[in-house]
């Protein structure tokens, strides 16, 4: 494998990993991240040997920072949480480096779109993609989020059901049928979304605050009117 990569070393002359220990990355790890970022197939089978935070490489005489975080190797049926901007995209790991996930029609591969799209209702396409392609430069982790609440289906059943949906259109709704609902339903038979839960709590808090503010203003007006009328009556006397 090293011989196959000799021609690529000129493109990846310098590589440094900035992490909590400030340790350098080995060349193969650097080239894996470099080629994952720039689309080459040469290093597609190389496994990263370090837990990376920020990778800096020299590409065409320009310093390029590549964000990359690699978790332990997922097992089939695991849920994958991908951090895209302020939201998360969810998928099911189906083996051999592939994931199954629901992607709204408006979502473009590699875009910053997420399961919490602003579009309220539309169709989603179930896709089977390479995990590293969908992750891109984003962070990700294995997150079987509801294992303590529900018993997961057997892994082979999760994978079978997920793969049976690949290529099909499914309903999509940001509040009831987003990609997190899709993933959790496959694993637990329960379509739940932590993102929606959090959003609902925030909205309820806002309305509660508005309610308290309205009550405070009404009370203030009542007291002003009450004491104001008493003052006027006293002045008249």
XYZ file of C-alpha atoms in Angstrom:
237
model
C 0.000 0.000 0.000
C 2.851 2.400 0.773
C 4.249 1.894 -2.736
C 0.861 2.750 -4.216
C 0.880 5.991 -2.262
C 4.365 7.133 -3.282
C 2.941 9.295 -6.067
C 0.625 11.055 -3.654
C 3.249 12.113 -1.142
C 4.215 15.099 -3.262
C 0.666 16.403 -2.825
C 0.645 15.744 0.905
C 4.052 17.066 1.950
C 3.229 18.215 5.460
C 0.731 16.857 7.910
C 0.091 17.826 11.502
C -2.639 16.806 13.863
C -3.682 19.370 16.439
C -5.222 17.522 19.349
C -5.034 17.590 23.121
C -1.582 15.957 23.059
C -0.333 17.884 20.001
C 1.028 14.650 18.562
C 2.003 14.359 14.883
C 0.032 12.075 12.611
C 1.714 9.310 10.669
C 1.845 9.811 6.906
C -0.733 7.164 6.056
C -3.274 8.722 8.423
C -2.611 12.136 6.917
C -3.026 10.801 3.401
C -6.248 9.039 4.339
C -7.770 12.324 5.508
C -6.303 14.231 2.596
C -7.723 11.891 0.002
C -11.068 11.556 1.789
C -11.340 15.315 1.550
C -10.241 15.633 -2.086
C -12.019 12.619 -3.516
C -9.252 10.193 -4.480
C -9.899 6.450 -4.331
C -6.268 5.513 -3.707
C -6.503 5.553 0.077
C -10.114 4.418 0.420
C -9.165 1.285 2.357
C -6.703 2.887 4.771
C -7.899 3.101 8.360
C -6.987 6.183 10.417
C -4.674 5.329 13.295
C -5.317 8.380 15.468
C -8.365 10.144 16.895
C -8.098 13.338 14.870
C -9.392 16.806 15.686
C -7.865 19.088 13.057
C -5.615 17.982 10.226
C -3.445 20.502 8.413
C -1.997 19.491 5.049
C -0.214 21.262 2.231
C -2.227 21.078 -0.971
C -1.085 22.944 -4.086
C 1.198 25.066 -1.889
C -1.725 26.134 0.289
C -2.331 25.216 3.908
C -5.622 23.374 4.219
C -7.312 22.570 7.514
C -9.452 19.454 7.482
C -11.838 18.767 10.337
C -12.101 15.048 10.988
C -13.155 13.000 13.985
C -13.117 9.239 13.806
C -14.999 7.049 16.256
C -14.494 3.360 16.927
C -15.550 1.073 14.120
C -19.366 0.841 14.105
C -21.193 -2.479 14.117
C -24.113 -3.278 11.843
C -27.343 -1.821 13.189
C -25.599 1.002 15.064
C -27.033 4.494 14.797
C -24.648 7.127 13.467
C -24.988 10.767 14.527
C -23.327 13.258 12.171
C -22.866 16.830 13.353
C -23.745 19.237 10.551
C -23.762 22.812 11.768
C -26.254 23.401 14.587
C -28.152 20.177 13.847
C -27.463 16.476 13.470
C -28.028 14.033 10.630
C -28.818 10.429 11.575
C -28.191 7.148 9.785
C -28.032 3.393 10.331
C -24.761 1.539 9.765
C -25.377 -1.422 7.441
C -21.823 -2.762 7.095
C -18.771 -2.517 4.822
C -18.467 1.216 5.455
C -22.019 1.994 4.275
C -24.948 3.706 5.975
C -28.657 3.870 5.146
C -30.339 7.212 5.761
C -33.305 9.287 4.660
C -32.424 12.440 2.734
C -35.024 15.095 1.845
C -35.277 15.934 -1.838
C -33.899 19.401 -1.113
C -30.798 18.008 0.596
C -27.622 17.859 -1.457
C -24.824 15.429 -0.578
C -22.110 17.233 1.329
C -24.349 20.223 1.985
C -24.881 21.640 5.444
C -28.481 20.459 5.362
C -29.717 18.363 8.246
C -32.667 16.508 9.635
C -34.114 19.778 10.923
C -34.729 21.362 7.547
C -36.850 24.488 7.363
C -39.108 22.776 4.790
C -42.024 21.414 6.881
C -43.369 18.660 4.562
C -41.872 16.821 1.605
C -40.708 13.425 0.431
C -37.405 11.890 1.420
C -35.324 9.345 -0.471
C -33.742 6.461 1.424
C -30.106 6.257 0.342
C -27.178 3.912 0.880
C -23.903 5.819 0.945
C -20.360 5.487 2.193
C -20.148 6.759 5.760
C -16.985 8.746 5.056
C -18.619 10.448 2.063
C -21.670 11.579 4.031
C -19.549 12.658 7.003
C -17.143 14.634 4.837
C -15.276 17.010 7.125
C -17.874 16.908 9.898
C -17.660 15.186 13.265
C -19.608 12.000 13.914
C -20.117 9.329 16.518
C -21.904 6.068 17.198
C -24.967 6.955 19.255
C -27.469 4.235 20.073
C -29.409 6.904 21.845
C -32.402 4.934 23.138
C -30.784 1.618 24.118
C -31.522 2.301 27.797
C -35.210 2.949 27.078
C -36.025 0.337 24.426
C -34.661 -3.047 23.443
C -33.083 -2.801 19.987
C -34.070 -5.130 17.197
C -31.517 -7.816 16.242
C -28.795 -6.236 14.111
C -29.512 -8.367 11.033
C -33.189 -7.334 11.151
C -32.238 -3.644 11.362
C -29.941 -3.989 8.357
C -32.446 -6.054 6.368
C -35.228 -3.520 6.918
C -32.963 -0.553 6.193
C -31.629 -2.022 2.951
C -35.153 -2.966 1.832
C -36.045 0.742 1.897
C -33.020 1.920 -0.101
C -34.080 3.699 -3.275
C -37.632 4.245 -2.063
C -39.402 7.481 -1.210
C -40.739 7.866 2.318
C -42.803 10.640 3.917
C -40.758 13.466 5.412
C -41.839 15.956 8.049
C -39.436 17.976 10.140
C -41.474 17.374 13.306
C -42.652 13.774 12.834
C -40.660 12.060 10.081
C -37.124 13.446 9.949
C -33.969 11.346 9.537
C -33.643 10.769 13.293
C -37.181 9.346 13.385
C -36.204 7.136 10.432
C -33.107 5.771 12.183
C -34.674 5.222 15.604
C -37.713 3.488 14.128
C -35.450 1.023 12.321
C -33.506 0.202 15.484
C -36.193 0.408 18.185
C -39.586 0.240 16.411
C -40.074 3.691 17.958
C -39.790 6.811 15.815
C -38.377 9.443 18.152
C -36.282 12.566 17.700
C -34.252 14.167 20.463
C -33.826 17.250 18.293
C -37.589 17.723 18.103
C -37.890 17.150 21.851
C -35.345 19.871 22.533
C -37.025 22.238 20.087
C -40.385 21.652 21.766
C -38.898 22.409 25.192
C -37.402 25.651 23.880
C -40.693 26.703 22.273
C -42.628 25.878 25.433
C -40.127 27.894 27.453
C -40.541 30.867 25.132
C -44.331 30.753 25.378
C -44.111 30.306 29.144
C -41.815 33.323 29.379
C -44.192 35.330 27.211
C -47.054 34.219 29.451
C -45.241 35.301 32.612
C -44.276 38.582 30.980
C -47.884 39.195 29.969
C -49.063 38.390 33.501
C -46.441 40.734 34.967
C -47.463 43.571 32.644
C -51.142 43.030 33.413
C -50.416 43.049 37.150
C -48.308 46.186 36.785
C -51.123 47.923 34.918
C -53.637 46.813 37.541
C -51.487 48.121 40.387
C -50.838 51.363 38.527
C -54.538 51.842 37.901
C -55.413 50.949 41.503
C -52.855 53.158 43.205
C -53.331 55.872 40.595
C -57.064 56.084 41.318
C -56.424 56.149 45.070
C -53.981 59.024 44.620
C -56.496 60.926 42.495
C -59.222 60.380 45.105
C -56.907 61.619 47.870
C -56.041 64.759 45.907
C -59.725 65.468 45.310
C -60.393 65.266 49.054
